[in-house]
């Protein structure tokens, strides 16, 4: 990779120059980029919870973002970013953006980085956009829990919803906070996390008349961010539920698997749905931007981040088994 990637925008944040190196970095050619809002073709840059480029233009000041986390999935890409206002006839005409000292996780190819960058463009915008409806949900859940305080089942679901909203809000804050150098992890009981999931999906599976069985083995904790692992597991379970016909069966089990490499907590999700062809789960299909392929890509990235793995076996007409291998944690150890 080159040492610097450059582009510039006008006062409306529309791209007016885009060099060949930023094309290589993002996979977006200049011919398609010019005239577009910069944050539609590059992950939006933030400074003090505002658009950094707009802030630079408005305040007429140069902004330097050192070791900035370019919002890709799980903080894969870091860089120094320099935003400098541009003058024309002694007036601010826009800004020049220079990205340097880019660092990525070892083993990532240019096309991988481009895919993460593409996801980052959507993710950072989504993270900001979800804040207002999230606040509305907080108020609605509080109102429901107060109005129906005598309904024990409803109160339990309200409590879980409040916790999930709180965790999502914290996750968004972490995603947008460029000072966070790594994911916040702690020793988590995967069985306890799964028990929450069992409650969360109960309405859906009961409505579809799906039999579900959660079998909890004896397992050690894992050093993880619980929100991320919960999303990884939910992606797999939701795929399974969607695949199962009415009166189908879903089984989720936890076990400990010891290998010469290390010990893994294995979360296995089995359904008796129609199954899918083997190539459906190839790496190529995970590039899909929506649907089950996208969910699988997210889960695979989470597993890779924690040095785990995802293994899927499917037989057409018989069903699918998905295993998430999560490194076990021992006191004083790590997930390395």
Coordinates of C-alpha atoms in Angstrom, one line a residue:
X1 CA 0.0 0.0 0.0
X2 CA 1.0 3.6 -0.6
X3 CA 1.9 6.0 2.2
X4 CA -0.9 8.5 1.5
X5 CA -4.4 8.6 0.1
X6 CA -5.9 11.9 -0.9
X7 CA -9.2 13.4 -1.8
X8 CA -11.0 16.7 -1.4
X9 CA -14.5 18.0 -1.1
X10 CA -16.4 21.3 -1.6
X11 CA -18.4 23.2 1.0
X12 CA -21.3 20.8 0.5
X13 CA -19.0 17.8 1.2
X14 CA -19.2 16.7 -2.4
X15 CA -16.1 15.0 -3.7
X16 CA -14.3 17.0 -6.3
X17 CA -10.9 15.2 -6.4
X18 CA -10.1 11.6 -5.8
X19 CA -6.6 10.3 -6.4
X20 CA -5.6 6.8 -7.7
X21 CA -4.3 5.7 -4.3
X22 CA -7.7 6.4 -2.5
X23 CA -9.3 4.4 -5.4
X24 CA -7.0 1.5 -4.6
X25 CA -7.8 1.9 -0.9
X26 CA -11.6 1.9 -1.2
X27 CA -12.1 0.2 -4.5
X28 CA -14.2 3.2 -5.7
X29 CA -13.1 4.8 -9.0
X30 CA -13.0 8.6 -9.4
X31 CA -15.5 8.5 -12.2
X32 CA -18.2 7.2 -9.9
X33 CA -17.1 9.1 -6.8
X34 CA -16.9 12.7 -8.0
X35 CA -20.1 14.7 -7.1
X36 CA -21.1 12.3 -4.3
X37 CA -21.1 13.1 -0.6
X38 CA -17.8 11.9 0.7
X39 CA -19.4 9.8 3.4
X40 CA -21.2 7.8 0.7
X41 CA -17.9 6.5 -0.7
X42 CA -15.7 6.6 2.4
X43 CA -16.4 5.9 6.1
X44 CA -17.7 9.2 7.7
X45 CA -15.0 10.9 9.8
X46 CA -16.0 12.2 13.2
X47 CA -14.6 14.8 15.6
X48 CA -16.2 15.7 18.9
X49 CA -19.3 13.7 17.7
X50 CA -19.6 15.8 14.6
X51 CA -18.7 15.3 11.0
X52 CA -15.0 16.2 11.1
X53 CA -14.9 17.5 7.5
X54 CA -17.9 19.8 8.0
X55 CA -16.4 21.0 11.3
X56 CA -13.1 21.8 9.7
X57 CA -14.8 23.8 7.0
X58 CA -17.1 25.6 9.4
X59 CA -14.4 26.5 11.9
X60 CA -11.8 27.2 9.2
X61 CA -9.3 25.1 11.0
X62 CA -7.0 22.2 10.3
X63 CA -7.9 19.0 12.1
X64 CA -5.4 16.1 12.8
X65 CA -6.8 12.8 13.9
X66 CA -4.0 10.6 15.0
X67 CA -4.4 6.8 15.0
X68 CA -8.0 7.3 14.0
X69 CA -10.1 4.2 13.8
X70 CA -11.7 4.2 10.4
X71 CA -15.0 2.6 11.1
X72 CA -14.7 -0.8 9.7
X73 CA -15.9 -3.9 11.3
X74 CA -14.3 -4.4 14.7
X75 CA -11.7 -1.7 14.2
X76 CA -9.6 -3.4 11.6
X77 CA -8.2 -0.2 10.0
X78 CA -6.3 2.6 11.7
X79 CA -4.8 5.7 10.2
X80 CA -3.7 9.3 10.7
X81 CA -6.1 11.7 9.0
X82 CA -5.4 15.3 8.2
X83 CA -8.3 17.6 7.2
X84 CA -7.3 21.0 5.9
X85 CA -9.7 23.8 4.7
X86 CA -9.2 24.9 1.1
X87 CA -9.2 28.6 0.1
X88 CA -10.5 30.1 -3.1
X89 CA -10.6 33.8 -3.6
X90 CA -9.8 34.2 0.1
X91 CA -12.9 32.2 1.1
X92 CA -13.3 28.6 2.3
X93 CA -14.1 26.5 -0.7
X94 CA -14.0 23.0 0.8
X95 CA -11.4 20.7 2.4
X96 CA -8.6 18.4 1.5
X97 CA -8.4 15.1 3.3
X98 CA -5.2 13.1 3.6
X99 CA -5.1 9.6 5.0
X100 CA -1.6 8.3 6.1
X101 CA 0.1 5.6 8.2
X102 CA -2.7 3.1 7.5
X103 CA -2.4 -0.1 9.6
X104 CA -4.5 -3.2 9.3
X105 CA -4.6 -6.6 10.8
X106 CA -2.0 -9.0 9.5
X107 CA -3.2 -11.3 6.7
X108 CA -5.8 -9.0 5.3
X109 CA -5.7 -8.6 1.6
X110 CA -6.6 -5.3 -0.3
X111 CA -10.0 -6.8 -1.3
X112 CA -10.7 -7.7 2.3
X113 CA -9.9 -4.1 3.4
X114 CA -12.1 -2.7 0.6
X115 CA -15.0 -4.9 1.9
X116 CA -14.5 -3.7 5.5
X117 CA -14.3 -0.1 4.3
X118 CA -17.6 -0.5 2.4
X119 CA -19.2 -1.9 5.5
X120 CA -17.8 0.9 7.6
X121 CA -19.4 3.5 5.4
X122 CA -22.8 2.0 6.1
X123 CA -22.1 1.1 9.8
X124 CA -20.9 4.6 11.0
X125 CA -23.9 6.3 9.3
X126 CA -26.3 3.6 10.8
X127 CA -24.7 4.0 14.2
X128 CA -25.5 7.7 14.3
X129 CA -29.0 7.3 12.7
X130 CA -30.1 4.7 15.2
X131 CA -29.6 6.9 18.2
X132 CA -33.0 8.8 18.0
X133 CA -35.2 5.7 17.5
X134 CA -33.2 4.0 20.3
X135 CA -34.1 6.9 22.7
X136 CA -37.8 6.5 21.6
X137 CA -37.7 2.8 22.4
X138 CA -36.2 3.6 25.9
X139 CA -39.2 5.8 26.6
X140 CA -41.7 3.3 25.2
X141 CA -40.4 0.4 27.2
X142 CA -40.3 2.5 30.4
X143 CA -44.0 3.5 29.8
X144 CA -45.0 -0.2 29.2
X145 CA -43.2 -1.4 32.4
X146 CA -44.9 1.3 34.5
X147 CA -48.4 0.9 33.0
X148 CA -48.4 -2.9 33.2
X149 CA -46.5 -3.3 36.4
X150 CA -48.7 -6.2 37.5
X151 CA -48.0 -8.3 34.4
X152 CA -45.0 -10.5 35.5
X153 CA -44.2 -11.9 32.0
X154 CA -44.5 -8.6 30.4
X155 CA -42.3 -7.0 33.0
X156 CA -39.6 -9.7 32.4
X157 CA -39.6 -8.9 28.7
X158 CA -39.5 -5.2 29.4
X159 CA -36.5 -5.7 31.7
X160 CA -34.7 -7.7 29.0
X161 CA -35.6 -5.1 26.4
X162 CA -34.2 -2.3 28.6
X163 CA -31.0 -4.2 29.1
X164 CA -30.6 -4.9 25.3
X165 CA -31.2 -1.2 24.5
X166 CA -28.6 -0.2 27.1
X167 CA -26.1 -2.6 25.7
X168 CA -26.8 -1.5 22.1
X169 CA -26.4 2.1 23.2
X170 CA -23.0 1.3 24.8
X171 CA -21.9 -0.6 21.7
X172 CA -22.8 2.4 19.5
X173 CA -20.9 4.7 21.8
X174 CA -17.9 2.4 21.7
X175 CA -18.1 2.2 17.9
X176 CA -18.1 6.0 17.5
X177 CA -15.5 6.7 20.2
X178 CA -12.2 6.9 18.3
X179 CA -10.3 6.9 21.6
X180 CA -11.2 3.3 22.3
X181 CA -8.2 1.2 21.1
X182 CA -9.8 -2.2 21.6
X183 CA -13.1 -3.9 22.3
X184 CA -14.2 -4.0 25.9
X185 CA -14.0 -7.6 27.0
X186 CA -14.7 -9.4 30.3
X187 CA -15.0 -13.0 31.5
X188 CA -18.5 -14.0 30.4
X189 CA -20.5 -17.1 31.1
X190 CA -21.8 -18.2 27.7
X191 CA -24.5 -20.3 29.3
X192 CA -26.0 -17.2 31.0
X193 CA -25.8 -15.3 27.7
X194 CA -27.6 -18.1 25.9
X195 CA -30.3 -18.2 28.6
X196 CA -31.1 -14.6 27.7
X197 CA -31.3 -15.5 24.1
X198 CA -33.6 -18.4 24.9
X199 CA -36.0 -15.9 26.4
X200 CA -35.6 -13.4 23.6
X201 CA -36.5 -15.8 20.9
X202 CA -39.3 -17.6 22.8
X203 CA -42.2 -15.5 21.4
X204 CA -40.9 -16.0 17.8
X205 CA -40.5 -19.8 18.0
X206 CA -43.7 -20.3 19.9
X207 CA -45.6 -18.3 17.3
X208 CA -44.2 -20.5 14.6
X209 CA -44.8 -23.6 16.6
X210 CA -41.1 -24.5 16.6
X211 CA -39.9 -26.9 19.2
X212 CA -36.7 -25.6 20.8
X213 CA -34.3 -27.2 23.2
X214 CA -31.4 -25.5 24.9
X215 CA -28.9 -27.9 26.5
X216 CA -26.3 -26.3 28.8
X217 CA -23.0 -28.1 29.3
X218 CA -20.4 -27.4 31.9
X219 CA -18.1 -24.8 30.4
X220 CA -15.6 -22.2 31.6
X221 CA -16.0 -18.5 30.9
X222 CA -14.9 -16.7 27.7
X223 CA -13.0 -13.4 27.5
X224 CA -15.4 -11.5 25.2
X225 CA -17.6 -8.5 24.6
X226 CA -21.0 -10.1 25.4
X227 CA -22.9 -7.9 23.0
X228 CA -20.8 -9.0 20.0
X229 CA -21.0 -12.7 20.8
X230 CA -24.7 -12.5 21.5
X231 CA -25.1 -11.0 18.0
X232 CA -23.0 -13.7 16.4
X233 CA -25.1 -16.4 18.0
X234 CA -28.4 -14.7 17.2
X235 CA -27.4 -14.4 13.6
X236 CA -27.1 -18.2 13.4
X237 CA -30.2 -18.9 15.4
X238 CA -32.3 -16.5 13.4
X239 CA -31.1 -18.1 10.2
X240 CA -32.1 -21.5 11.6
X241 CA -35.5 -20.3 12.7
X242 CA -36.1 -18.8 9.2
X243 CA -35.2 -22.1 7.7
X244 CA -37.5 -24.3 9.8
X245 CA -41.0 -25.0 8.8
X246 CA -43.9 -24.9 11.2
X247 CA -43.5 -27.7 13.8
X248 CA -39.8 -27.9 13.1
X249 CA -37.1 -28.3 15.7
X250 CA -34.2 -26.1 16.9
X251 CA -31.5 -27.4 19.3
X252 CA -28.8 -25.3 20.9
X253 CA -26.1 -26.9 23.0
X254 CA -22.9 -25.8 24.7
X255 CA -19.9 -28.1 25.2
X256 CA -16.2 -27.8 26.0
X257 CA -13.9 -29.1 23.3
X258 CA -10.2 -29.6 24.2
X259 CA -7.7 -29.5 21.3
X260 CA -3.9 -29.5 21.0
X261 CA -4.2 -25.8 20.1
X262 CA -6.4 -24.8 23.1
X263 CA -9.7 -25.3 24.7
X264 CA -12.8 -24.1 23.0
X265 CA -16.4 -23.4 24.1
X266 CA -18.6 -24.8 21.4
X267 CA -22.0 -23.4 20.8
X268 CA -23.9 -25.7 18.3
X269 CA -27.1 -24.7 16.6
X270 CA -28.9 -27.5 14.9
X271 CA -32.1 -27.2 12.8
X272 CA -34.1 -29.8 10.8
X273 CA -34.9 -27.4 8.0
X274 CA -34.4 -28.1 4.3
X275 CA -30.6 -27.7 4.4
X276 CA -28.7 -25.8 1.7
X277 CA -26.0 -26.5 -0.9
X278 CA -22.4 -26.5 0.4
X279 CA -21.4 -23.6 -1.8
X280 CA -24.0 -21.4 -0.1
X281 CA -21.6 -21.0 2.8
X282 CA -18.4 -20.4 0.8
X283 CA -16.4 -17.3 1.5
X284 CA -17.7 -15.7 -1.7
X285 CA -21.3 -15.7 -0.5
X286 CA -20.3 -13.8 2.6
X287 CA -19.7 -10.8 0.5
X288 CA -23.5 -10.4 0.0
X289 CA -24.7 -7.1 1.4
X290 CA -27.9 -8.3 2.9
X291 CA -29.8 -11.3 4.1
X292 CA -28.4 -14.5 5.6
X293 CA -25.0 -14.1 3.8
X294 CA -24.5 -10.8 5.5
X295 CA -25.3 -12.2 8.9
X296 CA -22.9 -15.1 8.4
X297 CA -20.2 -12.6 7.4
X298 CA -20.7 -10.7 10.6
X299 CA -20.6 -13.9 12.6
X300 CA -17.4 -15.1 10.9
X301 CA -15.7 -11.7 11.5
X302 CA -16.7 -11.8 15.2
X303 CA -15.3 -15.4 15.5
X304 CA -12.1 -14.4 13.7
X305 CA -11.7 -11.3 16.0
X306 CA -11.7 -13.6 19.0
X307 CA -9.4 -16.2 17.4
X308 CA -12.3 -18.6 17.2
X309 CA -14.1 -20.0 14.1
X310 CA -17.4 -20.9 12.6
X311 CA -18.1 -24.3 11.1
X312 CA -21.2 -25.1 9.2
X313 CA -22.4 -28.5 7.9
X314 CA -25.6 -28.8 5.9
X315 CA -27.4 -31.7 4.2
X316 CA -30.1 -30.9 1.7
X317 CA -33.4 -32.2 3.0
X318 CA -32.1 -33.0 6.5
X319 CA -31.0 -29.7 8.1
X320 CA -28.0 -27.7 9.2
X321 CA -25.5 -27.7 12.0
X322 CA -23.6 -24.5 12.8
X323 CA -20.8 -24.6 15.4
X324 CA -19.2 -21.5 16.9
X325 CA -15.8 -22.1 18.5
X326 CA -15.1 -19.5 21.2
X327 CA -11.7 -19.7 23.0
X328 CA -12.1 -20.6 26.6
X329 CA -10.7 -18.2 29.2
X330 CA -8.5 -19.0 32.2
X331 CA -7.7 -16.6 34.9
X332 CA -4.7 -14.5 33.9
X333 CA -5.0 -15.7 30.3
X334 CA -6.3 -14.1 27.1
X335 CA -8.0 -15.2 23.9
X336 CA -4.7 -15.1 22.0

